[in-house]
PDB file of C-alpha atoms and ligand atoms in Angstrom:
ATOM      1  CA  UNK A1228       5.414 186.981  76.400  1.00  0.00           C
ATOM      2  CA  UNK A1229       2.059 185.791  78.187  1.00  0.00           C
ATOM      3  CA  UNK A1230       2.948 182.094  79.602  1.00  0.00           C
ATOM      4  CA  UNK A1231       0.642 180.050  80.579  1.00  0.00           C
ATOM      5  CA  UNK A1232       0.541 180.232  84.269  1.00  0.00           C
ATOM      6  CA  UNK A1233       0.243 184.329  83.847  1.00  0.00           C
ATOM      7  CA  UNK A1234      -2.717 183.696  81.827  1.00  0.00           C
ATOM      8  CA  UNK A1235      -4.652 181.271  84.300  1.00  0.00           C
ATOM      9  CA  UNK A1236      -3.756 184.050  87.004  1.00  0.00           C
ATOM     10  CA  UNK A1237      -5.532 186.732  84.965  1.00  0.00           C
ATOM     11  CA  UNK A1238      -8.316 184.533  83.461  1.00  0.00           C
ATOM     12  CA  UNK A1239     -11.604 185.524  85.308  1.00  0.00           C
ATOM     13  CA  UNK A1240     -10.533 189.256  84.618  1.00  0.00           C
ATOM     14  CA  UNK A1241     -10.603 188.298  80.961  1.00  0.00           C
ATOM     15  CA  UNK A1242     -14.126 186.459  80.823  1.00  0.00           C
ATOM     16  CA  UNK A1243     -15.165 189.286  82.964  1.00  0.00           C
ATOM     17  CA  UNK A1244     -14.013 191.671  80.674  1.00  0.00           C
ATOM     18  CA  UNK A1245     -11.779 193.551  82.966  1.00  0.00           C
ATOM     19  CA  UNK A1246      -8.553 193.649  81.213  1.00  0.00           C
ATOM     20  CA  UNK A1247      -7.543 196.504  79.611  1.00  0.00           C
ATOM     21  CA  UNK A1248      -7.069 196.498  75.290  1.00  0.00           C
ATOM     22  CA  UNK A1249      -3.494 195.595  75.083  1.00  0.00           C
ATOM     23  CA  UNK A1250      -3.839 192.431  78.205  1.00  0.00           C
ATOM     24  CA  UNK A1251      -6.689 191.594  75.913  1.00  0.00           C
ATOM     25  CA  UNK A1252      -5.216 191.039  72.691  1.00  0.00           C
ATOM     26  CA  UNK A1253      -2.132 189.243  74.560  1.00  0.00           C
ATOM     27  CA  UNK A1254      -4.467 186.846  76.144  1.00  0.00           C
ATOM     28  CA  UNK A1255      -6.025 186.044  72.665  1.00  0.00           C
ATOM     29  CA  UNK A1256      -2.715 185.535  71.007  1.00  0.00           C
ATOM     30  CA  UNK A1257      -1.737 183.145  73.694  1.00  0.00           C
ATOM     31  CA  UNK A1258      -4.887 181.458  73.135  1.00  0.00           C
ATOM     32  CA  UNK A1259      -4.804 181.369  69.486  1.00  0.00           C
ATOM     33  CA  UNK A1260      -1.354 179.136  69.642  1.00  0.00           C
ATOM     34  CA  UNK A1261      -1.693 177.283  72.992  1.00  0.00           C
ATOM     35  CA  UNK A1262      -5.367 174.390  72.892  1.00  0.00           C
ATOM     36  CA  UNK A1263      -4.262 173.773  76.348  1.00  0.00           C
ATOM     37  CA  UNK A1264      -5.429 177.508  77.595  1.00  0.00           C
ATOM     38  CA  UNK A1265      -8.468 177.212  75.300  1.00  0.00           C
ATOM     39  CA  UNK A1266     -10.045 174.562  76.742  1.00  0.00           C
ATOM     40  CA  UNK A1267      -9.145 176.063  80.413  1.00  0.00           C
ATOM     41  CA  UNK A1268     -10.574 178.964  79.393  1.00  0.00           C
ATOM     42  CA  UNK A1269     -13.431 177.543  78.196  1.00  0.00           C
ATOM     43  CA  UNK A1270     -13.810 175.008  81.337  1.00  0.00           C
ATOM     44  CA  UNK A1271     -13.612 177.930  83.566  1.00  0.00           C
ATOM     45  CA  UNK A1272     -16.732 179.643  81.807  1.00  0.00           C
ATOM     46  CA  UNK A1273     -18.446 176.468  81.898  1.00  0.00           C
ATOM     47  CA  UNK A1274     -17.965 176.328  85.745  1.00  0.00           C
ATOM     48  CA  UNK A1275     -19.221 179.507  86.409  1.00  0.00           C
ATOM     49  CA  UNK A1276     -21.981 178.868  84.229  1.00  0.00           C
ATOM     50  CA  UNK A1277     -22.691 175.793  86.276  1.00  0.00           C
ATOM     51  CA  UNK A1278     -22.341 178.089  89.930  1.00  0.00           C
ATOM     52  CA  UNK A1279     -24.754 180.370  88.703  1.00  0.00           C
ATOM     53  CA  UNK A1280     -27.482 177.804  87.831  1.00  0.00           C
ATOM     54  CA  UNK A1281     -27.000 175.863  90.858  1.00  0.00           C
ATOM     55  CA  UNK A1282     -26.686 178.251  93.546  1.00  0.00           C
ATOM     56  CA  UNK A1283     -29.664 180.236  93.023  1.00  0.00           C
ATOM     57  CA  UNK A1284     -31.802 177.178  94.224  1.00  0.00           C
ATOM     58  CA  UNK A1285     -30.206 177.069  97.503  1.00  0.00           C
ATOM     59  CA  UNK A1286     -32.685 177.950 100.267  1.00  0.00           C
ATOM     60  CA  UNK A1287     -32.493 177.060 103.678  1.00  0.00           C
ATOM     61  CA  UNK A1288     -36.229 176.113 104.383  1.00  0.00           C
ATOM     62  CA  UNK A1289     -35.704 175.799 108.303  1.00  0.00           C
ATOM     63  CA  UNK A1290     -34.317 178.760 108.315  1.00  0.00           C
ATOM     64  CA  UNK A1291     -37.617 180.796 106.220  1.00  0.00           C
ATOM     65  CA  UNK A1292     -39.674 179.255 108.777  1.00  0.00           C
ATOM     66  CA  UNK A1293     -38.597 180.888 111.151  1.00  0.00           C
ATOM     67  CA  UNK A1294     -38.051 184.554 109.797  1.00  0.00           C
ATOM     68  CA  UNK A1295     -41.896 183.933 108.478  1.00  0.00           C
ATOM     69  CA  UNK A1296     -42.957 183.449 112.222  1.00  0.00           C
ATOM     70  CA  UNK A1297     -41.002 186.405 113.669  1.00  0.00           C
ATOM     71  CA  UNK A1298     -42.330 188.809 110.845  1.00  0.00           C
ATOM     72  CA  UNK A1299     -45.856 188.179 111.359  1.00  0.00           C
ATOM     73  CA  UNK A1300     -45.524 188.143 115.377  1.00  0.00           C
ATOM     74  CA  UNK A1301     -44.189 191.527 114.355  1.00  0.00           C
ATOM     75  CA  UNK A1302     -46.853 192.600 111.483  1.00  0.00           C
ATOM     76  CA  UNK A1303     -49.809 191.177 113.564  1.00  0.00           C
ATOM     77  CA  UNK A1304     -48.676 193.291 116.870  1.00  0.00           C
ATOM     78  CA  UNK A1305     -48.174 195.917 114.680  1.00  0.00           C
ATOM     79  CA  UNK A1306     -52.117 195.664 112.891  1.00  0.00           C
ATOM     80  CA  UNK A1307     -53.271 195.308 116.508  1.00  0.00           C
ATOM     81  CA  UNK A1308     -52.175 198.338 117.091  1.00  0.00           C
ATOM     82  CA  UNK A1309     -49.945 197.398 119.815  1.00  0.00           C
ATOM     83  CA  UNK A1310     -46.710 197.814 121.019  1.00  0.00           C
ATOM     84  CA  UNK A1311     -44.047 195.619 118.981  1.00  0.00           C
ATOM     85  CA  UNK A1312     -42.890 193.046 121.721  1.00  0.00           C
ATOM     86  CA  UNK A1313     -38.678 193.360 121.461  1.00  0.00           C
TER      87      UNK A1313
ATOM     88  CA  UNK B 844     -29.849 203.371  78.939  1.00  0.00           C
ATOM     89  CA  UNK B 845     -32.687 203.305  81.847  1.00  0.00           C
ATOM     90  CA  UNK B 846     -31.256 203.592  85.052  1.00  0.00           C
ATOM     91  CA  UNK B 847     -34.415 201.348  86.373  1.00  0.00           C
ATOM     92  CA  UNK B 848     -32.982 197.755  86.490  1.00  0.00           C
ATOM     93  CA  UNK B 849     -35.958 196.369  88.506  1.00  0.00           C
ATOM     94  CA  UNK B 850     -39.333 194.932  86.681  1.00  0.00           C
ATOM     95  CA  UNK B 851     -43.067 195.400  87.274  1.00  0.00           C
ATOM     96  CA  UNK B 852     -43.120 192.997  89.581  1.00  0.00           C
ATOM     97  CA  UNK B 853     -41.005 194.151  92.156  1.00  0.00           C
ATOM     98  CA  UNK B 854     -43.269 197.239  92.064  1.00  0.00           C
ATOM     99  CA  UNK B 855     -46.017 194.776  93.305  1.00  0.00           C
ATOM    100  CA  UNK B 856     -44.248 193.288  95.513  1.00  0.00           C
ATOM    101  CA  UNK B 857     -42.482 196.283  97.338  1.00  0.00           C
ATOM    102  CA  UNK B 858     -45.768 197.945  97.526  1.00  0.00           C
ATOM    103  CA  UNK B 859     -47.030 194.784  99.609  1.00  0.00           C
ATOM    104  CA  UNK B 860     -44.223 195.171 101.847  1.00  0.00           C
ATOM    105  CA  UNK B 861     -45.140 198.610 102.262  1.00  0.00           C
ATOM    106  CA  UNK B 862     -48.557 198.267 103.167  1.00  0.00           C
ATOM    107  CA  UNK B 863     -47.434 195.392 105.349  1.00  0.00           C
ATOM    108  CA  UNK B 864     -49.054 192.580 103.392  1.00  0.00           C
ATOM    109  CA  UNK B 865     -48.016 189.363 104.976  1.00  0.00           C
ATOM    110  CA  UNK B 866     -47.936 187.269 101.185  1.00  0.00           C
ATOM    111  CA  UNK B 867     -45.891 189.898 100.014  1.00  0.00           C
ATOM    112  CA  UNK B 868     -43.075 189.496 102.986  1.00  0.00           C
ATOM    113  CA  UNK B 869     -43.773 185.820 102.809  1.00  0.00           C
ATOM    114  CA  UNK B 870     -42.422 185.797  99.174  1.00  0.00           C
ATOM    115  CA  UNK B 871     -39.753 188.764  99.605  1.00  0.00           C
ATOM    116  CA  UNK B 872     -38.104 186.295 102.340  1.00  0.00           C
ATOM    117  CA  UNK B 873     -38.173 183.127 100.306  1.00  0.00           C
ATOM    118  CA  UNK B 874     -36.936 185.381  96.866  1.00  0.00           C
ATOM    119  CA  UNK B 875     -34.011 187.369  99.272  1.00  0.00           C
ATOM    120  CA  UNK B 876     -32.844 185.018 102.437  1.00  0.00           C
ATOM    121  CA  UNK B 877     -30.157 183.416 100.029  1.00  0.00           C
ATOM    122  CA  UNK B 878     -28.650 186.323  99.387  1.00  0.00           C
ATOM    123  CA  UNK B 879     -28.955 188.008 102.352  1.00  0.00           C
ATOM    124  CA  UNK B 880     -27.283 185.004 104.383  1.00  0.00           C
ATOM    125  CA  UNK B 881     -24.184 185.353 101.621  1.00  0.00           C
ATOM    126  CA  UNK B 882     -23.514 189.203 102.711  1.00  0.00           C
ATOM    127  CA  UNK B 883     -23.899 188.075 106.507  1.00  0.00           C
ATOM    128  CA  UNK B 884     -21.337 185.150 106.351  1.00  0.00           C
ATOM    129  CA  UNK B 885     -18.744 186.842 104.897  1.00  0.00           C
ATOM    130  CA  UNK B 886     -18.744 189.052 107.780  1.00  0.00           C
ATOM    131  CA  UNK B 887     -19.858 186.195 110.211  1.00  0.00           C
ATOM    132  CA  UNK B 888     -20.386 182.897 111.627  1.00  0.00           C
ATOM    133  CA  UNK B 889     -23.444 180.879 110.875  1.00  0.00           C
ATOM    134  CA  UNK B 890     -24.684 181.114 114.077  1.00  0.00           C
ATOM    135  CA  UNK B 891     -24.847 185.187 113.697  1.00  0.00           C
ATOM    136  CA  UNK B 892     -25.019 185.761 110.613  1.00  0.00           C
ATOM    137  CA  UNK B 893     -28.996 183.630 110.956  1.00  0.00           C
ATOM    138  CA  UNK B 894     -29.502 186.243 113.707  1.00  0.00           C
ATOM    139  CA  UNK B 895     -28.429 189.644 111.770  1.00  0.00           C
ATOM    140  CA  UNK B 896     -31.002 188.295 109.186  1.00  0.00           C
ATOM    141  CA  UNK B 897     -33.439 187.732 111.064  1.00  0.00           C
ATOM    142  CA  UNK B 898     -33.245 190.774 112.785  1.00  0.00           C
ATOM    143  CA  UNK B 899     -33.069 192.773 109.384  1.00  0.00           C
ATOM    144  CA  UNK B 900     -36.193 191.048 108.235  1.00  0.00           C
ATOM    145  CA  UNK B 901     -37.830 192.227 111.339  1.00  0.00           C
ATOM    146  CA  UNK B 902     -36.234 196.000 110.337  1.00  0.00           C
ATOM    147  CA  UNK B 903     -37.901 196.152 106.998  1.00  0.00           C
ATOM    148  CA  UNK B 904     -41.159 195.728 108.311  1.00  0.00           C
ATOM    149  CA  UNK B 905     -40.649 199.529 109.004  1.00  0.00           C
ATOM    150  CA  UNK B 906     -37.356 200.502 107.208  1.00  0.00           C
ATOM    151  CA  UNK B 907     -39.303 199.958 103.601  1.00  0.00           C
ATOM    152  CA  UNK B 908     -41.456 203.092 104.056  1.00  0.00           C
ATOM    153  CA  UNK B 909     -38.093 204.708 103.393  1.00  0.00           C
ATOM    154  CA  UNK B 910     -37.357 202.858 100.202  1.00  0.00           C
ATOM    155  CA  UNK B 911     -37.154 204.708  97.312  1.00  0.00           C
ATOM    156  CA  UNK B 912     -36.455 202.502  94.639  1.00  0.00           C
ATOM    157  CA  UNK B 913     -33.264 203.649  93.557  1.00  0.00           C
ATOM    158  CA  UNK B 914     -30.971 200.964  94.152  1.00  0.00           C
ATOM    159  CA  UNK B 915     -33.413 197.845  93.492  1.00  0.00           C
ATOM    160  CA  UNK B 916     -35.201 195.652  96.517  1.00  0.00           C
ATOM    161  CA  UNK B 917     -32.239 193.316  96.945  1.00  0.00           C
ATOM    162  CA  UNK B 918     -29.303 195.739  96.859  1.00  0.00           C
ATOM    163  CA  UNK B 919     -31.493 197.999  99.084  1.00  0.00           C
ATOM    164  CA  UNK B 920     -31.748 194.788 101.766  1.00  0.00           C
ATOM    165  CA  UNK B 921     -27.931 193.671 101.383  1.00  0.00           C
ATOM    166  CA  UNK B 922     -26.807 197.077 102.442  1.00  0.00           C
ATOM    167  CA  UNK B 923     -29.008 196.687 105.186  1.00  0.00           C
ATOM    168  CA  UNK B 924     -27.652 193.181 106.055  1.00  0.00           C
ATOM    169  CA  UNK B 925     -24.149 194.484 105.585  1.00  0.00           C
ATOM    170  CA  UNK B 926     -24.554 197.428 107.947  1.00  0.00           C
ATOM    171  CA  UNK B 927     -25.403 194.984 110.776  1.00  0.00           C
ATOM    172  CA  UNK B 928     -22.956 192.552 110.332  1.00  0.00           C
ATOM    173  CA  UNK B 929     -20.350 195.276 110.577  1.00  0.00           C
ATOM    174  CA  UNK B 930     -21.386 196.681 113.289  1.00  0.00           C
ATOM    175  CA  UNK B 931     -22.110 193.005 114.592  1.00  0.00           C
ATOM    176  CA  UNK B 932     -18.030 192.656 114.150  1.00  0.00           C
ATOM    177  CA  UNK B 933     -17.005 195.896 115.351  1.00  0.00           C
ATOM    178  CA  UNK B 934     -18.830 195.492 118.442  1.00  0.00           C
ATOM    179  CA  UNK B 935     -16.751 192.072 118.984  1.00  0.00           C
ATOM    180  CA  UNK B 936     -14.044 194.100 117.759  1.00  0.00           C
ATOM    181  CA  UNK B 937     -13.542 191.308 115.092  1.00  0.00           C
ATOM    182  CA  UNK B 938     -12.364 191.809 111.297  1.00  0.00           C
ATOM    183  CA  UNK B 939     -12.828 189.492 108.268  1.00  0.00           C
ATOM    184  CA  UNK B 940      -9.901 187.599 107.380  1.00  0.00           C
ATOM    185  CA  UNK B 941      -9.119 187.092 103.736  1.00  0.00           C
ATOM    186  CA  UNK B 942      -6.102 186.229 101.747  1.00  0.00           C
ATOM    187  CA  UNK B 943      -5.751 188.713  98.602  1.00  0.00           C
ATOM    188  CA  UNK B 944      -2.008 188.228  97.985  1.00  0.00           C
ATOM    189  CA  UNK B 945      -2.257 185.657  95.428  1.00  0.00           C
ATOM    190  CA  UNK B 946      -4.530 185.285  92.309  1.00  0.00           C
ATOM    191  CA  UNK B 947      -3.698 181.657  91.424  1.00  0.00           C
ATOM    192  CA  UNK B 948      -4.963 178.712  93.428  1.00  0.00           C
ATOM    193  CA  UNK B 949      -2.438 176.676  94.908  1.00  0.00           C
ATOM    194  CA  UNK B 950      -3.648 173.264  93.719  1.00  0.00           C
ATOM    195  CA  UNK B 951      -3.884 174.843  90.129  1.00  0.00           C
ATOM    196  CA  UNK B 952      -0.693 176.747  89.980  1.00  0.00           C
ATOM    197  CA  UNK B 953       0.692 172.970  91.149  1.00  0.00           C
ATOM    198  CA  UNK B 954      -0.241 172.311  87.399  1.00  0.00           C
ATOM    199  CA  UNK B 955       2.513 174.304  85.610  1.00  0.00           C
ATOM    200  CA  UNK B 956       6.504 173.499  85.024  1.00  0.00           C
ATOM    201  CA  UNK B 957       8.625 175.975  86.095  1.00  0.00           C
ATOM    202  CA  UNK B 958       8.689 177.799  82.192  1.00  0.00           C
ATOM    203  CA  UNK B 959       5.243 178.437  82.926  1.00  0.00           C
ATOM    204  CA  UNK B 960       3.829 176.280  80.921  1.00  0.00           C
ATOM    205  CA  UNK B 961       0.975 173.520  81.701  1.00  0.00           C
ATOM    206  CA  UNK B 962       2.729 170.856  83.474  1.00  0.00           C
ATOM    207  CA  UNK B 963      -0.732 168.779  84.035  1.00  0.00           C
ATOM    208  CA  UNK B 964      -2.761 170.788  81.480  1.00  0.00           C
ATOM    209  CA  UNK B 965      -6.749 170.943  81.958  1.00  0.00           C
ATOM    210  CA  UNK B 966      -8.764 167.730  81.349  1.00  0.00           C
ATOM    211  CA  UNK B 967     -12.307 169.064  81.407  1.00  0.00           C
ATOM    212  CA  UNK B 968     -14.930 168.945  78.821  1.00  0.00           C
ATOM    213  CA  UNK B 969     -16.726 172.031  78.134  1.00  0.00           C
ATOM    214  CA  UNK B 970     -18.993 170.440  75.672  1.00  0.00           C
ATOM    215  CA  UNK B 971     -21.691 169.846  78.127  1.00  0.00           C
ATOM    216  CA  UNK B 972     -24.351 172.570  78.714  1.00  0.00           C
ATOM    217  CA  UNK B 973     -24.186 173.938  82.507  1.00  0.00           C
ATOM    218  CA  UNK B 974     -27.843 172.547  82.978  1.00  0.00           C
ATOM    219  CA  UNK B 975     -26.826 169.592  81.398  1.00  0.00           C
ATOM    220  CA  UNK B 976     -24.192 168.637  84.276  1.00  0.00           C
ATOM    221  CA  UNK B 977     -27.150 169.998  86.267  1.00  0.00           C
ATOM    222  CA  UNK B 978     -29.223 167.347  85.914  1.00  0.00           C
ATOM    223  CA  UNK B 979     -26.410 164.920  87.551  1.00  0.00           C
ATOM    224  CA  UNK B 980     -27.524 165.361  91.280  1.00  0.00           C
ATOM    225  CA  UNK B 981     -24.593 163.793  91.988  1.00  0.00           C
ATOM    226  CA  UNK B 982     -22.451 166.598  90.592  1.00  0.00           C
ATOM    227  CA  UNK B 983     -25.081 169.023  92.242  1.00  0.00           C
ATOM    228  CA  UNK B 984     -24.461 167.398  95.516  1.00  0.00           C
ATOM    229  CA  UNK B 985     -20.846 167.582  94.994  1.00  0.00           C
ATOM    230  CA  UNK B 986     -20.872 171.388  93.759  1.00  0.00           C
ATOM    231  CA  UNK B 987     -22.996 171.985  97.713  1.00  0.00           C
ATOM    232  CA  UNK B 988     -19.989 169.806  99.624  1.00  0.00           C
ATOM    233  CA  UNK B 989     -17.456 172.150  97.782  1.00  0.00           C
ATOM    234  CA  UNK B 990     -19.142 175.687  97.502  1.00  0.00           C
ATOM    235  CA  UNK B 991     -19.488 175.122 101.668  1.00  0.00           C
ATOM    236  CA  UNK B 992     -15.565 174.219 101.963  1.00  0.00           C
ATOM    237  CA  UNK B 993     -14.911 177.174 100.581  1.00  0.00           C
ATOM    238  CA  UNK B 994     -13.634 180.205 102.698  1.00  0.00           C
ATOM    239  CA  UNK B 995     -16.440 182.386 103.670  1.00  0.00           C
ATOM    240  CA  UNK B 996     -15.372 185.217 101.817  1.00  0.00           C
ATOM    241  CA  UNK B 997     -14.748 183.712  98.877  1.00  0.00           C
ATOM    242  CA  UNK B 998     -18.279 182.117  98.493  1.00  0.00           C
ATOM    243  CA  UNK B 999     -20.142 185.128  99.629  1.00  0.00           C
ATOM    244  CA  UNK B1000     -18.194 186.976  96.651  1.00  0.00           C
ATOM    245  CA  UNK B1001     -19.159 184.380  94.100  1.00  0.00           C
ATOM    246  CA  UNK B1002     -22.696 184.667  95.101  1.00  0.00           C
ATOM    247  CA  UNK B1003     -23.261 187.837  95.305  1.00  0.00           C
ATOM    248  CA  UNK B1004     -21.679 188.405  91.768  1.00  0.00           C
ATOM    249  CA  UNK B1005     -22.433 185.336  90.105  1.00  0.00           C
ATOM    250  CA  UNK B1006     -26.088 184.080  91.987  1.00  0.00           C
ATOM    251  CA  UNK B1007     -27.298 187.110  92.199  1.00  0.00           C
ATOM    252  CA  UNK B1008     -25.410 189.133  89.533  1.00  0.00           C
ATOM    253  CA  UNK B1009     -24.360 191.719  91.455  1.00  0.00           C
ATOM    254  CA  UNK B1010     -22.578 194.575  89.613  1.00  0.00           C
ATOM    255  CA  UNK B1011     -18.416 194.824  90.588  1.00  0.00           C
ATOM    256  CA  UNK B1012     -19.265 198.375  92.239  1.00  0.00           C
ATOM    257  CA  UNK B1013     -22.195 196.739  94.401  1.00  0.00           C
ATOM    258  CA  UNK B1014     -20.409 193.671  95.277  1.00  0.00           C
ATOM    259  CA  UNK B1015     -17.775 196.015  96.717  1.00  0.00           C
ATOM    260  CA  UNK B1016     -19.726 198.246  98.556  1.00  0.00           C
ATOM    261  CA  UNK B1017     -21.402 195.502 100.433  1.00  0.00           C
ATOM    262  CA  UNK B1018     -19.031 193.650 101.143  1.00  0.00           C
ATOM    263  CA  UNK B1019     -16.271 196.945 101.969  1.00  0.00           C
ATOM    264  CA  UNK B1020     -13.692 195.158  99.698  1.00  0.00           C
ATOM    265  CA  UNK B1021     -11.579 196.990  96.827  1.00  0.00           C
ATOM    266  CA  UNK B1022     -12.302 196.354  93.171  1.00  0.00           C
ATOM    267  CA  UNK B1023      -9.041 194.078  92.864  1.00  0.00           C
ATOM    268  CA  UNK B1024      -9.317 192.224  95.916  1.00  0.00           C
ATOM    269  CA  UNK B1025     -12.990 191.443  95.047  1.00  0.00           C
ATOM    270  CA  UNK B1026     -11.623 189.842  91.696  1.00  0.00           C
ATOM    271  CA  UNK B1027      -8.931 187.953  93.907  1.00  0.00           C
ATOM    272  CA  UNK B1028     -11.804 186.414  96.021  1.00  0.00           C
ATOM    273  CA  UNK B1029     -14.117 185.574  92.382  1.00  0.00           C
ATOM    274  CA  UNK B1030     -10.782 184.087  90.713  1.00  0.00           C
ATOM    275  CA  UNK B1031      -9.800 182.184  93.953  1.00  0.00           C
ATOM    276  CA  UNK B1032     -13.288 180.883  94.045  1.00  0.00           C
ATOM    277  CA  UNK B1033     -13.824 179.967  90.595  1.00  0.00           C
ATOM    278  CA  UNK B1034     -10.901 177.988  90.534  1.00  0.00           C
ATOM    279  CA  UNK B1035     -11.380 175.814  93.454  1.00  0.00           C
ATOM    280  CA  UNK B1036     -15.098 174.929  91.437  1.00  0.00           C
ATOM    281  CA  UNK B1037     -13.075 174.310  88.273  1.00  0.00           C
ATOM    282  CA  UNK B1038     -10.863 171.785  89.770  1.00  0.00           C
ATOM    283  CA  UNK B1039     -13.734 170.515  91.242  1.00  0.00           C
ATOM    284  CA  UNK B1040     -15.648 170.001  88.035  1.00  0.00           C
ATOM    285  CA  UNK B1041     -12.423 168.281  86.616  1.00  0.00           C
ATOM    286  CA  UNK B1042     -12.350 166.003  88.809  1.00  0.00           C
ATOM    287  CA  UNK B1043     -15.616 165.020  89.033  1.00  0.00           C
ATOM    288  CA  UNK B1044     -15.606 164.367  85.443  1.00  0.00           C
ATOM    289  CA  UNK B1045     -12.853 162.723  85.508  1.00  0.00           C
ATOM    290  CA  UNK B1046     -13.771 160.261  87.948  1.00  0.00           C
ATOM    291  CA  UNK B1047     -17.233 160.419  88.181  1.00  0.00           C
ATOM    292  CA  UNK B1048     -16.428 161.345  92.446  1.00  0.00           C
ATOM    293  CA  UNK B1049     -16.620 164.187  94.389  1.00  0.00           C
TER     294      UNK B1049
HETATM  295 ZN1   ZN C1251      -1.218 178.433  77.276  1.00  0.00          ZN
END
């Protein structure tokens, strides 16, 4: 029998769709009798719905500044014909 | 299926890079730095991991001639980012510490009674949208505060597979974990921002 705990431990795997047939239809038994791992489940997904949207704004502007300066120091010696200064 | 995951406009822009186009590098930096900086710091400190990007940017300037398009522009530069930063460890003869032993966060495996059953069972409302509870800066500023207290490793594997939807095989091979210990880190990871969600919910704090 699938407790609770066991399927919180194993719960990305099974949004992920990692867990092999016979894990899978354990899991949704469990969930079909237990509201308590239903809504975790579905909090979880929720959550990592909510990472995804927020974390691809992050952007460190101080830090673009300054790989924009060392690129073109390095493009402009290198349309100058120049040697690359290390 | 097509093999080619990458769209017409990475075509443009990998052909600026190529021809050395300073918009083009300009935009590939702004598009890529976020995810290049999430391969670096799971093998290193801030500090370094700024520098083995910065360096790698400087790399591509001449490395892209090379690129062939098979693995897609950002894979392509998180290899790159990853080869440095290991070699950046090995040099200071340095490894990456992470915990794989247990799936289950502490805090959350707190919640059950000893039958295994929820003890404190989940409080969270999933009926809001994720860009719903995006809109709350509040939350947003609280997801920042709790996505940087997480161990390095951790948050570089969320990124990488959940930001910037990584396949399981890619994550891996950048980041030289196995398939089951990368699923440790995402699980570990996921429920830390869970509980952190619940909470805020909850309370309306961080
Ligand atoms: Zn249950």
């Amino acid at each position: 029998m699938l407790m609770c705990r066991d399927l919180a431990r194993i719960a990305s795997d099974y949004i992920d769709g990692e867990l092999g047939t016979s894990k899978v239809m354990s899991v949704k038994m469990h969930l079909l009798m237990c509201g308590r791992c239903r809504s975790f489940i579905g909090s979880l997904r929720a959550s990592i719905e909510l990472m995804s949207a927020h974390s691809s704004q992050q952007l460190d502007e101080d830090l673009v500044r300054r790989i924009d300066e060392r690129v073109s120091e390095s493009l402009n010696a290198r349309n100058s014909g120049g040697t690359k200064p290390e | 299926m097509g093999t080619a995951t990458h769209h017409p406009d990475e075509d443009i822009l990998i052909n600026g890079l190529k021809s050395g186009n300073q918009g083009a590098f300009r935009e590939a930096v702004r598009l890529y730095t976020p995810g290049m900086m999430a391969v670096a710091r799971f093998y290193l400190d801030h500090a370094s991991a700024e520098e083995i990007v910065q360096d790698c940017w400087v790399t591509v300037i001449d490395a892209i001639q090379t690129f062939e398009g098979r693995s897609g522009l950002k894979t392509w530069l998180h290899r790159i980012v990853a080869n440095r930063a290991k070699n950046h460890l090995r040099k200071a003869k340095r490894e990456v510490n992470a915990d794989f032993s247990e799936a289950l966060d502490p805090d959350l495996a707190a919640r059950f009674a000893p039958n295994g059953r929820w003890a404190t069972p989940p409080s969270l409302k999933s009926n809001e949208s994720a860009q719903a509870l995006m809109e709350n800066g509040a939350l947003s500023d609280c997801l920042d505060q709790h996505l940087s207290a997480l161990p390095e490793t951790q948050r570089s594997a969320l990124m990488l597979y959940e930001a910037h939807q990584h396949k399981s095989d890619d994550v891996c091979n950048i980041l030289d974990v196995s398939a089951s210990n990368l699923r440790v880190l995402l699980h570990r990871a996921r429920q830390k921002i869970f509980l952190m969600v619940e909470t805020f919910q909850e309370t309306g704090e961080c």
